[in-house]
Coordinates of N, CA, C and O in Angstrom, one line a residue:
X1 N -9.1 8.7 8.2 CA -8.5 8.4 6.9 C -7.2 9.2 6.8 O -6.1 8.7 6.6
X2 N -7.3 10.9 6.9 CA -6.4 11.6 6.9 C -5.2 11.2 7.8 O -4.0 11.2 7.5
X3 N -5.7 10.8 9.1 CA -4.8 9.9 10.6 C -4.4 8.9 10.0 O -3.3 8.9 10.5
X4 N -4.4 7.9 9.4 CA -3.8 7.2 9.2 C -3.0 7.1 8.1 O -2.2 6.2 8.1
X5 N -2.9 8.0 6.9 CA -2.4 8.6 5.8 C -1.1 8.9 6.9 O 0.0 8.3 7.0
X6 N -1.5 9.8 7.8 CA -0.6 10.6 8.7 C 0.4 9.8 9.0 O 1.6 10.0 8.9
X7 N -0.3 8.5 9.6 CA 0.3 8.0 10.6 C 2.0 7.0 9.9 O 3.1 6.9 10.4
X8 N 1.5 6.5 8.4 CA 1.8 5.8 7.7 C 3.3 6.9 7.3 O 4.4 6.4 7.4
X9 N 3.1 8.3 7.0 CA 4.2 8.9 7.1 C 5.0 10.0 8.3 O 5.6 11.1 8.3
X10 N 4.6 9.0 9.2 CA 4.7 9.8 10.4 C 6.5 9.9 10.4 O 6.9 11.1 10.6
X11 N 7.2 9.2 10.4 CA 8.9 8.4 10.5 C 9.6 10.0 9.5 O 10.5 10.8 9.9
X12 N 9.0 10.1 8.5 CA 9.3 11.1 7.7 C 9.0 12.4 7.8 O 9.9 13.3 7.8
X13 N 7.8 12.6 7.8 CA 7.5 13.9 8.4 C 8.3 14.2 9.7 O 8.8 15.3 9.2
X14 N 8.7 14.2 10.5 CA 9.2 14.1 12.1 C 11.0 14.5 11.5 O 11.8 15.2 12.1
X15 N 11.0 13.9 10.3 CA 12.7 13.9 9.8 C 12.9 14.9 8.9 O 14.0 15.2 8.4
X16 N 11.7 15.4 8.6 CA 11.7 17.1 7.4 C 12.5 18.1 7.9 O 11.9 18.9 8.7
X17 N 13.5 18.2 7.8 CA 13.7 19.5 7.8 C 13.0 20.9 6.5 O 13.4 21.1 5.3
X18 N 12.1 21.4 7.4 CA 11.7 22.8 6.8 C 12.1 23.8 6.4 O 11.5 24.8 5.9
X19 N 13.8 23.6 6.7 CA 14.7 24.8 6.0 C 15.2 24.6 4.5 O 15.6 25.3 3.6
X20 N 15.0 23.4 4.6 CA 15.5 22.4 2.9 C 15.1 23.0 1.6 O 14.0 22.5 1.2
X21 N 15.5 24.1 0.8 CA 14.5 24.1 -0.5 C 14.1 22.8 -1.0 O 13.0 22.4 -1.4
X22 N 15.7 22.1 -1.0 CA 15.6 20.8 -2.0 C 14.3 19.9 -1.5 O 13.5 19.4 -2.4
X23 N 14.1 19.8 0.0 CA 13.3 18.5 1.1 C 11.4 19.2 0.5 O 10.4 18.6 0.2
X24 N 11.6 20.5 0.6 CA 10.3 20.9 0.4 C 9.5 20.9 -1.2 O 8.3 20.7 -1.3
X25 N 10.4 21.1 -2.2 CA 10.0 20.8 -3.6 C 9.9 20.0 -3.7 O 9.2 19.8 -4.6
X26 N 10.4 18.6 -3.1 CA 10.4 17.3 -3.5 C 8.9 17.2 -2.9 O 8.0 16.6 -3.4
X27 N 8.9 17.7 -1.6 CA 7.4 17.4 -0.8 C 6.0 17.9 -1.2 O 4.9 17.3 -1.1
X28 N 6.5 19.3 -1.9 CA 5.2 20.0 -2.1 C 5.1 19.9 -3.9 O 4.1 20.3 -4.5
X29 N 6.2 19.4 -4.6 CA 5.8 20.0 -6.1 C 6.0 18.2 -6.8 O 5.7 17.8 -7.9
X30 N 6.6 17.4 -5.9 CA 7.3 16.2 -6.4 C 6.1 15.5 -7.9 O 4.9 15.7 -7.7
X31 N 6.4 15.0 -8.8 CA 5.8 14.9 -10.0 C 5.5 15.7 -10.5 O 5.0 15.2 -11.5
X32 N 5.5 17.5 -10.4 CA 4.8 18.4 -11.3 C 6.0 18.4 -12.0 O 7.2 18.2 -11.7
X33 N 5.2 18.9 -13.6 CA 6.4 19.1 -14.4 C 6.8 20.7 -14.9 O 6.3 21.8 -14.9
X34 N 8.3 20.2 -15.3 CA 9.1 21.6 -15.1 C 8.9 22.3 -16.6 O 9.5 21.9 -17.7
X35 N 8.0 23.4 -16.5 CA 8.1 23.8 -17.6 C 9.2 24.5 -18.6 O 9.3 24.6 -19.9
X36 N 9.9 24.8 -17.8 CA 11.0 25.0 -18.9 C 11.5 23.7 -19.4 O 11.9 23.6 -20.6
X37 N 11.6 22.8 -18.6 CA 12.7 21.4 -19.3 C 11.6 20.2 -19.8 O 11.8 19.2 -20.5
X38 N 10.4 20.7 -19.2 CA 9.3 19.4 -19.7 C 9.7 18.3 -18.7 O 9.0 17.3 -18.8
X39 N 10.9 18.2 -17.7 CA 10.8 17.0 -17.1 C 10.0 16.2 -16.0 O 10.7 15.1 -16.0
X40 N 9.3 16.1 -15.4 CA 8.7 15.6 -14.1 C 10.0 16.0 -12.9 O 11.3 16.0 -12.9
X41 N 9.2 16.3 -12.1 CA 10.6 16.7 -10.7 C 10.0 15.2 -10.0 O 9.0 14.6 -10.2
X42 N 11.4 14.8 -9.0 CA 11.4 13.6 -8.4 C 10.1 13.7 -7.5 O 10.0 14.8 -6.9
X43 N 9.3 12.9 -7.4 CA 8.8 12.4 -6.3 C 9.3 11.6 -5.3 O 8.7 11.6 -4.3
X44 N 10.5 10.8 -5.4 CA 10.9 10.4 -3.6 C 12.4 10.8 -4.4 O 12.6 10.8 -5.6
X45 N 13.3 11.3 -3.1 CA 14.7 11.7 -3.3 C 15.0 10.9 -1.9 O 14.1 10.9 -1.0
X46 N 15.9 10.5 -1.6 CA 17.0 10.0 -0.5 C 17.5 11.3 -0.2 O 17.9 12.1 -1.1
X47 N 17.7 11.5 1.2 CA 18.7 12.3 1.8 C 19.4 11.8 2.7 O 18.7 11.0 3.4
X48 N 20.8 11.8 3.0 CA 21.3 11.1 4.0 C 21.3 12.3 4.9 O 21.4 13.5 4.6
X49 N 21.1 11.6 6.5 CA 21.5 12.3 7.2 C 22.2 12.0 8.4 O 21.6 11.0 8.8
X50 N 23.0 12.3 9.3 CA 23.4 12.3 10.4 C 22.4 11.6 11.2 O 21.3 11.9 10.9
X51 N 22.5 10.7 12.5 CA 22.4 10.2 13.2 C 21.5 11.3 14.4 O 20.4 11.2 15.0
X52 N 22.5 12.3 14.5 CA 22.5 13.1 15.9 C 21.6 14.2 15.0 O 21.6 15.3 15.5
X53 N 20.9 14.1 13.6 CA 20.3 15.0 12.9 C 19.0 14.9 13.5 O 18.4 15.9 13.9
X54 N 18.5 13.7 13.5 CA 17.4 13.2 13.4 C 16.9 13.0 15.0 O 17.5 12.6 16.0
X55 N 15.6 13.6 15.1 CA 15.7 13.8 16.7 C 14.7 12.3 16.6 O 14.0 11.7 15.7
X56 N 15.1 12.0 18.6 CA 14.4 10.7 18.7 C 13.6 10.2 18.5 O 13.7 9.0 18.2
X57 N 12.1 11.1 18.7 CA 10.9 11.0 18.2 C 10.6 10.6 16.7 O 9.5 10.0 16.4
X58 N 11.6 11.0 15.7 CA 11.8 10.6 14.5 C 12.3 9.2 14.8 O 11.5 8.3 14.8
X59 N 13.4 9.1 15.1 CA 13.7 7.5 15.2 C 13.9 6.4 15.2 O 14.5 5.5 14.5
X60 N 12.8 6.7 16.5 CA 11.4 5.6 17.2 C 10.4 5.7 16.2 O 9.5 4.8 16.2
X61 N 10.3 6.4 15.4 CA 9.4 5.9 14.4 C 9.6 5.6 13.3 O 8.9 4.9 12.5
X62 N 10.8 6.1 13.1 CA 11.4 4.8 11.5 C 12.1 3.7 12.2 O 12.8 3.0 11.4
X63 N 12.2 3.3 13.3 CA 12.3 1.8 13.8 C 11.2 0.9 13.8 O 11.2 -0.3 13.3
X64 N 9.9 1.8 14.4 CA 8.7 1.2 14.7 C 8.0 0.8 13.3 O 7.7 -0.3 13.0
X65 N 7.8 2.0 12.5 CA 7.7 1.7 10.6 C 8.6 -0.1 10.4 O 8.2 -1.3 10.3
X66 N 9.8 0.5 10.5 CA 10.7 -0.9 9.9 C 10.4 -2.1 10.7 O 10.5 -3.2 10.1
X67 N 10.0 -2.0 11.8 CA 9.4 -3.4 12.2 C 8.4 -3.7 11.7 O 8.2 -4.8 11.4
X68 N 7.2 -2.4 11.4 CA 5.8 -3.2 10.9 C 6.3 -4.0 9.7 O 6.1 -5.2 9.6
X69 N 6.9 -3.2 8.8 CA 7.2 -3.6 7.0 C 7.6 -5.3 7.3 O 7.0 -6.2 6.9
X70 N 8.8 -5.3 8.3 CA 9.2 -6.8 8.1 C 8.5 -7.8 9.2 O 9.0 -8.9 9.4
X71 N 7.2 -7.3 9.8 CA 6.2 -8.2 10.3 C 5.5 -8.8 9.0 O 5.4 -10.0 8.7
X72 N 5.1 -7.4 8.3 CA 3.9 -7.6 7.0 C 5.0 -8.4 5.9 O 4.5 -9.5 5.3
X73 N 6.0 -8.1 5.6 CA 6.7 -8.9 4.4 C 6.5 -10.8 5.3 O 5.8 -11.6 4.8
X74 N 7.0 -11.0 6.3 CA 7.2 -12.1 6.8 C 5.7 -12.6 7.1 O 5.6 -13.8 7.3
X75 N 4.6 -12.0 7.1 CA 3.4 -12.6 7.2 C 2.7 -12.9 5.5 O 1.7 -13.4 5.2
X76 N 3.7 -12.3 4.7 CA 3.2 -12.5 3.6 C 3.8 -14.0 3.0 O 3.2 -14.9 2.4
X77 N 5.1 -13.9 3.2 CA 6.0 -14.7 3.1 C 5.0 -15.9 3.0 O 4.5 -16.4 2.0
X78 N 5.0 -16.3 4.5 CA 4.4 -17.4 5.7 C 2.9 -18.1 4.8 O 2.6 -19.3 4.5
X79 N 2.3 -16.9 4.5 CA 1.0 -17.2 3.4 C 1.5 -17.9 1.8 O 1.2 -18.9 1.1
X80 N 2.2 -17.0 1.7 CA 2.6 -17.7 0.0 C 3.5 -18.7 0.1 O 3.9 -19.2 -1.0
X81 N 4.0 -19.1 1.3 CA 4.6 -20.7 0.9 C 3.7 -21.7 1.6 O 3.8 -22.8 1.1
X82 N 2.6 -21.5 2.7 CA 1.7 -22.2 2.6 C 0.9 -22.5 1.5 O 0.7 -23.7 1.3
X83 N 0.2 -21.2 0.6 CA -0.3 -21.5 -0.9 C 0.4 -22.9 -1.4 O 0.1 -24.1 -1.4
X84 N 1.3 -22.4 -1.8 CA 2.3 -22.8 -2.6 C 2.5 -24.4 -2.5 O 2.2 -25.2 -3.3
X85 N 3.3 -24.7 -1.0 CA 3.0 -25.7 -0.3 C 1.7 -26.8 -0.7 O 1.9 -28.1 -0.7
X86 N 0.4 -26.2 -0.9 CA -1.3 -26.7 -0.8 C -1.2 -26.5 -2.6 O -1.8 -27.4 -3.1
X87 N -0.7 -25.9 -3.3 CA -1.1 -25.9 -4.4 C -0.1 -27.2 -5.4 O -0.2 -27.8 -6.4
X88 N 0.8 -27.2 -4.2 CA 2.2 -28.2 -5.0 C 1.7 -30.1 -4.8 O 2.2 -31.0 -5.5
X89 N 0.8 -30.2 -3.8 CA 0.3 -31.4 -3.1 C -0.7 -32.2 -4.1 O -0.9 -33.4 -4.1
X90 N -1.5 -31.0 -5.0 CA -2.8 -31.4 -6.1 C -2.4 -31.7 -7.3 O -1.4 -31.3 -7.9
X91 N -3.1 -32.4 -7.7 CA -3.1 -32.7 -9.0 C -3.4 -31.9 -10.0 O -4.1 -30.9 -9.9
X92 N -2.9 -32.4 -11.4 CA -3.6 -31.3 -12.6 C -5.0 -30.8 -12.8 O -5.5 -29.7 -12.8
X93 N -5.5 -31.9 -13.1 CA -6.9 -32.1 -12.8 C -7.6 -31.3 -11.7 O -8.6 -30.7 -12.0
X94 N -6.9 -31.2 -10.2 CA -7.6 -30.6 -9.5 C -7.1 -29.0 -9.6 O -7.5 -28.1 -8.9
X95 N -6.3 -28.8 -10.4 CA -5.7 -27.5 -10.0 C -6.8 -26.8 -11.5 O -7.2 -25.7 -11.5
X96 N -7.3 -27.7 -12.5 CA -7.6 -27.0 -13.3 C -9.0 -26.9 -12.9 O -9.6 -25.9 -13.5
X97 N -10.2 -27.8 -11.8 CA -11.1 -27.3 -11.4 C -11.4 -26.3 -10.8 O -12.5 -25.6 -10.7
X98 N -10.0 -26.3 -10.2 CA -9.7 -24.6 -9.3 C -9.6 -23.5 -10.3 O -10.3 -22.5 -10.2
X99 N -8.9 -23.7 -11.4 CA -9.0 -22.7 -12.4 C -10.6 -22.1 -13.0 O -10.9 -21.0 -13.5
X100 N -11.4 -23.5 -12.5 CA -12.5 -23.0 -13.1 C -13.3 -22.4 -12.1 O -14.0 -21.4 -12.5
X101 N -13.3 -22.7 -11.2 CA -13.7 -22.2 -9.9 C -13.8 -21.1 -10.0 O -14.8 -20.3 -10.1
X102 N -12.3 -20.7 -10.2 CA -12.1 -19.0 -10.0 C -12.1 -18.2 -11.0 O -11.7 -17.0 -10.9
X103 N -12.6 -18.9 -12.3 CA -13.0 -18.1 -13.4 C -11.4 -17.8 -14.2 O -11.1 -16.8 -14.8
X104 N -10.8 -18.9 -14.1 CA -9.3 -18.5 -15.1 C -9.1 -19.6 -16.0 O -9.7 -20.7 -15.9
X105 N -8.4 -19.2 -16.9 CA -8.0 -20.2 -17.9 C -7.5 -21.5 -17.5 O -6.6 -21.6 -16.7
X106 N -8.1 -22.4 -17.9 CA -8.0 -24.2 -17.4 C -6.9 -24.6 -18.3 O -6.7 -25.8 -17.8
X107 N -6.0 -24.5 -19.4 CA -5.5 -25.7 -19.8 C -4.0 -24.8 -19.8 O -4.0 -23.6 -19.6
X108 N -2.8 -25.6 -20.1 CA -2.0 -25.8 -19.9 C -1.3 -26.4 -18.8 O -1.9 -26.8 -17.9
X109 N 0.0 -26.4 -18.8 CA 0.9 -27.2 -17.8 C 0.6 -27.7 -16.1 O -0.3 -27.1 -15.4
X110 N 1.0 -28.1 -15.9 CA 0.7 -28.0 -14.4 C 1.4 -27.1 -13.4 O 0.9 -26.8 -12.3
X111 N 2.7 -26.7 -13.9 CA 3.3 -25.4 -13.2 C 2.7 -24.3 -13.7 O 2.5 -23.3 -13.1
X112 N 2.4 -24.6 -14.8 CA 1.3 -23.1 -15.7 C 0.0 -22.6 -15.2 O -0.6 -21.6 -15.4
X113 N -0.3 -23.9 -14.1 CA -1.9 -23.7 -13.6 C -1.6 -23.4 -12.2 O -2.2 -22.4 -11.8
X114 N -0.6 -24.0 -11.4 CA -0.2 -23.3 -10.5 C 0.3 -22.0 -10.1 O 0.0 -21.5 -9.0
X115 N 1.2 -21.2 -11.1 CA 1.8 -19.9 -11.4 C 0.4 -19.0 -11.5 O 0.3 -17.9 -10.9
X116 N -0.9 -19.5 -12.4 CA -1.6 -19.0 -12.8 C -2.8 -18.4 -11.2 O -3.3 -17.4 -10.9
X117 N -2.7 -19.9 -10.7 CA -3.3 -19.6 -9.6 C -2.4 -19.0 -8.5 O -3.0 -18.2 -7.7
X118 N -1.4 -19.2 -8.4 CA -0.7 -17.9 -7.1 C -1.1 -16.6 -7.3 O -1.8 -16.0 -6.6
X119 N -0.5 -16.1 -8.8 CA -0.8 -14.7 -9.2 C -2.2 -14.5 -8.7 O -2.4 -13.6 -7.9
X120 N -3.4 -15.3 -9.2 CA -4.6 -14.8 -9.1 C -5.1 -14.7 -7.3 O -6.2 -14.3 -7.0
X121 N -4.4 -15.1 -6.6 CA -4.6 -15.5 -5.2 C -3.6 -14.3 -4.3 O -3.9 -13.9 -3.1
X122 N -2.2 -13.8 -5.0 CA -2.1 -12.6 -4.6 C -2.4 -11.6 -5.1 O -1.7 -10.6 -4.7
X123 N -3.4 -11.4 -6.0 CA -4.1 -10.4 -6.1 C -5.2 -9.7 -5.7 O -5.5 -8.5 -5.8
X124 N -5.9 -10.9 -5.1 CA -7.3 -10.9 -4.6 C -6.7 -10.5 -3.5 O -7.2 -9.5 -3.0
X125 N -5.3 -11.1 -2.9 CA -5.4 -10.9 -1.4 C -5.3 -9.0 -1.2 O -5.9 -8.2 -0.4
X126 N -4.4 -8.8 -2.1 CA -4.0 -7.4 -2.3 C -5.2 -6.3 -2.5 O -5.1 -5.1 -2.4
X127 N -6.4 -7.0 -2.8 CA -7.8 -6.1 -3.1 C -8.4 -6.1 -1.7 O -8.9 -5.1 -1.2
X128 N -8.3 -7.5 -1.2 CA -9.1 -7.7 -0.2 C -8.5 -6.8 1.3 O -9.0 -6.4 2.3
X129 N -6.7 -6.8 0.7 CA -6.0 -5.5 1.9 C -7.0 -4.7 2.3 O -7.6 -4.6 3.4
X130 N -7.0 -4.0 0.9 CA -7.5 -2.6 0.4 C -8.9 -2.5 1.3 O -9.0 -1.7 2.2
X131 N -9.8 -3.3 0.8 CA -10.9 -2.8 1.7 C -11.3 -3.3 2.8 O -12.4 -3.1 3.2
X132 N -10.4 -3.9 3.3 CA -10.4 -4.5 5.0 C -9.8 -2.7 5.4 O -10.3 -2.2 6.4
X133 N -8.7 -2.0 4.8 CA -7.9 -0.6 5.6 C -9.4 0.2 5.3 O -10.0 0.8 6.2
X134 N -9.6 0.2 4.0 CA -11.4 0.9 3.8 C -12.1 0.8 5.2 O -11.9 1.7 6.0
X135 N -12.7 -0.1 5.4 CA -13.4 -0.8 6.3 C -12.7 -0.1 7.6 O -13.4 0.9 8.1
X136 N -11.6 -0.4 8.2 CA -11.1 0.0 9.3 C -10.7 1.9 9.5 O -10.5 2.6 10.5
X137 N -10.7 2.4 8.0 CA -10.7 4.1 8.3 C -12.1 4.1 8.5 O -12.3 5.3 8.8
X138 N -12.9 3.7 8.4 CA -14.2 3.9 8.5 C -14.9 3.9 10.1 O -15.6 4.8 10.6
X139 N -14.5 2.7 10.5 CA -14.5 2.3 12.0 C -13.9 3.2 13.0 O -14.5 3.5 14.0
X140 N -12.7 3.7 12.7 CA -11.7 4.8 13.0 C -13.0 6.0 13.3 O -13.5 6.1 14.5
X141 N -13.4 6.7 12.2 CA -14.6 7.5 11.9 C -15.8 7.0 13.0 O -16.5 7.9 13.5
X142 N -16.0 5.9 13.3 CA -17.0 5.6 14.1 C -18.3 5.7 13.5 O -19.3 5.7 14.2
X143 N -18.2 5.8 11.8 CA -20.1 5.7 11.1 C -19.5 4.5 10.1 O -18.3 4.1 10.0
X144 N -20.8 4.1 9.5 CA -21.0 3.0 8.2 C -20.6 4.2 6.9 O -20.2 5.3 7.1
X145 N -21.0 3.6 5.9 CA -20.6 4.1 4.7 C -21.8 4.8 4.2 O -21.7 5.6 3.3
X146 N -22.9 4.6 4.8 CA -23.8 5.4 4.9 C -24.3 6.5 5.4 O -25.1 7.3 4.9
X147 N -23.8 6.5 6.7 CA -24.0 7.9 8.0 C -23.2 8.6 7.1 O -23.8 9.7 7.1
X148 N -22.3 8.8 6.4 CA -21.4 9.8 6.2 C -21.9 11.0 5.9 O -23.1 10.9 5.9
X149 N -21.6 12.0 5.5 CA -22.0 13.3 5.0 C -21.1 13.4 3.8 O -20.1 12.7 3.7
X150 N -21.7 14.4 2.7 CA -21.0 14.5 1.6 C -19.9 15.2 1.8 O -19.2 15.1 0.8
X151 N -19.5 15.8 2.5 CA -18.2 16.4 3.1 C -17.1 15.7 3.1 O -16.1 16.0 2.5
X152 N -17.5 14.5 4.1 CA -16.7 13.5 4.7 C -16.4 12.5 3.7 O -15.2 12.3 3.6
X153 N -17.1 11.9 2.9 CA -16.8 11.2 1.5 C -16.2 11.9 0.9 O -15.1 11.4 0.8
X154 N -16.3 13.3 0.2 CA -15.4 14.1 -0.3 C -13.9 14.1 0.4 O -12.9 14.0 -0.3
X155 N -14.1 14.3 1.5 CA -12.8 14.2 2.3 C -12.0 12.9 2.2 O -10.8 12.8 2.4
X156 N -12.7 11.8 1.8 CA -12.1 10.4 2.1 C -11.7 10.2 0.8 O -10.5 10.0 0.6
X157 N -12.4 10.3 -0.2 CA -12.3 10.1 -1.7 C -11.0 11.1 -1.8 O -9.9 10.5 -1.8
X158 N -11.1 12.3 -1.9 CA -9.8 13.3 -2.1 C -8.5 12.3 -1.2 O -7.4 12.0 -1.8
X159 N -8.6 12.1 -0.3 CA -6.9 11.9 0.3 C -6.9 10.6 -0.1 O -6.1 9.9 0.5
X160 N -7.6 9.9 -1.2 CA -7.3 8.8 -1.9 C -7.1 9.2 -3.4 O -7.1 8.2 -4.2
X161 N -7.0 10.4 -3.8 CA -7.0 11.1 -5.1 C -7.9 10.5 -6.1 O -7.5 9.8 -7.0
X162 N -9.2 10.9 -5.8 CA -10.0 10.5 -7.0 C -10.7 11.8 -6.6 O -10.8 12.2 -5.5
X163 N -11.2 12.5 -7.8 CA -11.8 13.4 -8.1 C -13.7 13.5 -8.4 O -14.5 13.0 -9.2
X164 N -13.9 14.2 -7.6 CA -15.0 14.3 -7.3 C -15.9 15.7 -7.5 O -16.0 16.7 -6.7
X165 N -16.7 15.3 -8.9 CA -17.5 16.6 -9.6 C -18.5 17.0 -8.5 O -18.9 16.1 -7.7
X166 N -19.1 18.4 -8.4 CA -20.0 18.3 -8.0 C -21.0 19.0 -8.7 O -20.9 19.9 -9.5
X167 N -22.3 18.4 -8.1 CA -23.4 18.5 -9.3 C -24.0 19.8 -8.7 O -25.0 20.3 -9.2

């Protein structure tokens, strides 16, 4: 879990410069707030940098990042105009059985039932992301959700920031 946390900010990390006050407050304090001014400090800041700043190994990996992003944008694309496409082809009637299907409000328009059902179909998909990457840090780990140790749940739960009392 922590490896793939990693891996996800790998492009950046690689591009830190460690001499930076400004690069390391942003890294280590980013949303705490400033008690003299009450403000929140930035959590993401832009730095520009030089070309010949940034060593290769950094790079290759905000290249390789920027390819995944516009694989995943373009595979999302590809899905929501298929939806779209399949949902534009039905009738009112059937779009409002679908409504009922899926547990949403049935009456109104017919662009109203379609809008209604996109939203609800990228949202599910966006849940179902989530615990398919669950699923696969887990696989990564090589146990079920069971074998774990309370350590390791601890460990998994914290680098997803949920807090966890102990009894």
């Amino acid at each position: 879990v922590v490896r793939q946390y990693g891996e996800d900010k790998r492009a950046h990390a690689l591009a830190l410069n460690p001499a930076s006050s400004t690069q390391l407050q942003t890294l280590l304090f980013g949303g705490a707030v400033n008690k003299k001014t009450g403000e929140p400090t930035p959590t993401v800041r832009e730095f520009k940098l030089k070309r010949e700043e940034v060593s290769d190994e950094a790079w290759e990996a905000f290249q390789e990042q920027a390819r995944r992003e516009k694989e995943a944008a373009q595979a999302e694309k590809g899905e929501t105009d298929k939806l779209k496409d399949e949902l534009e082809g039905m009738k009112a009637t059937e779009l409002k059985a679908l409504c009922k299907e899926e547990g949403l409000k049935q009456g109104g328009k017919k662009d109203e039932l379609k809008d209604r059902l996109m939203e609800h179909y990228k949202s599910r998909a966006r849940t179902t992301n989530t615990s398919d990457k669950e699923v696969q840090d887990l696989a990564k780990l090589g146990k079920s959700l069971e074998e774990l140790s309370d350590q390791e749940l601890r460990d998994i739960l914290a680098t997803r920031t949920i807090r966890v009392r102990k009894n």
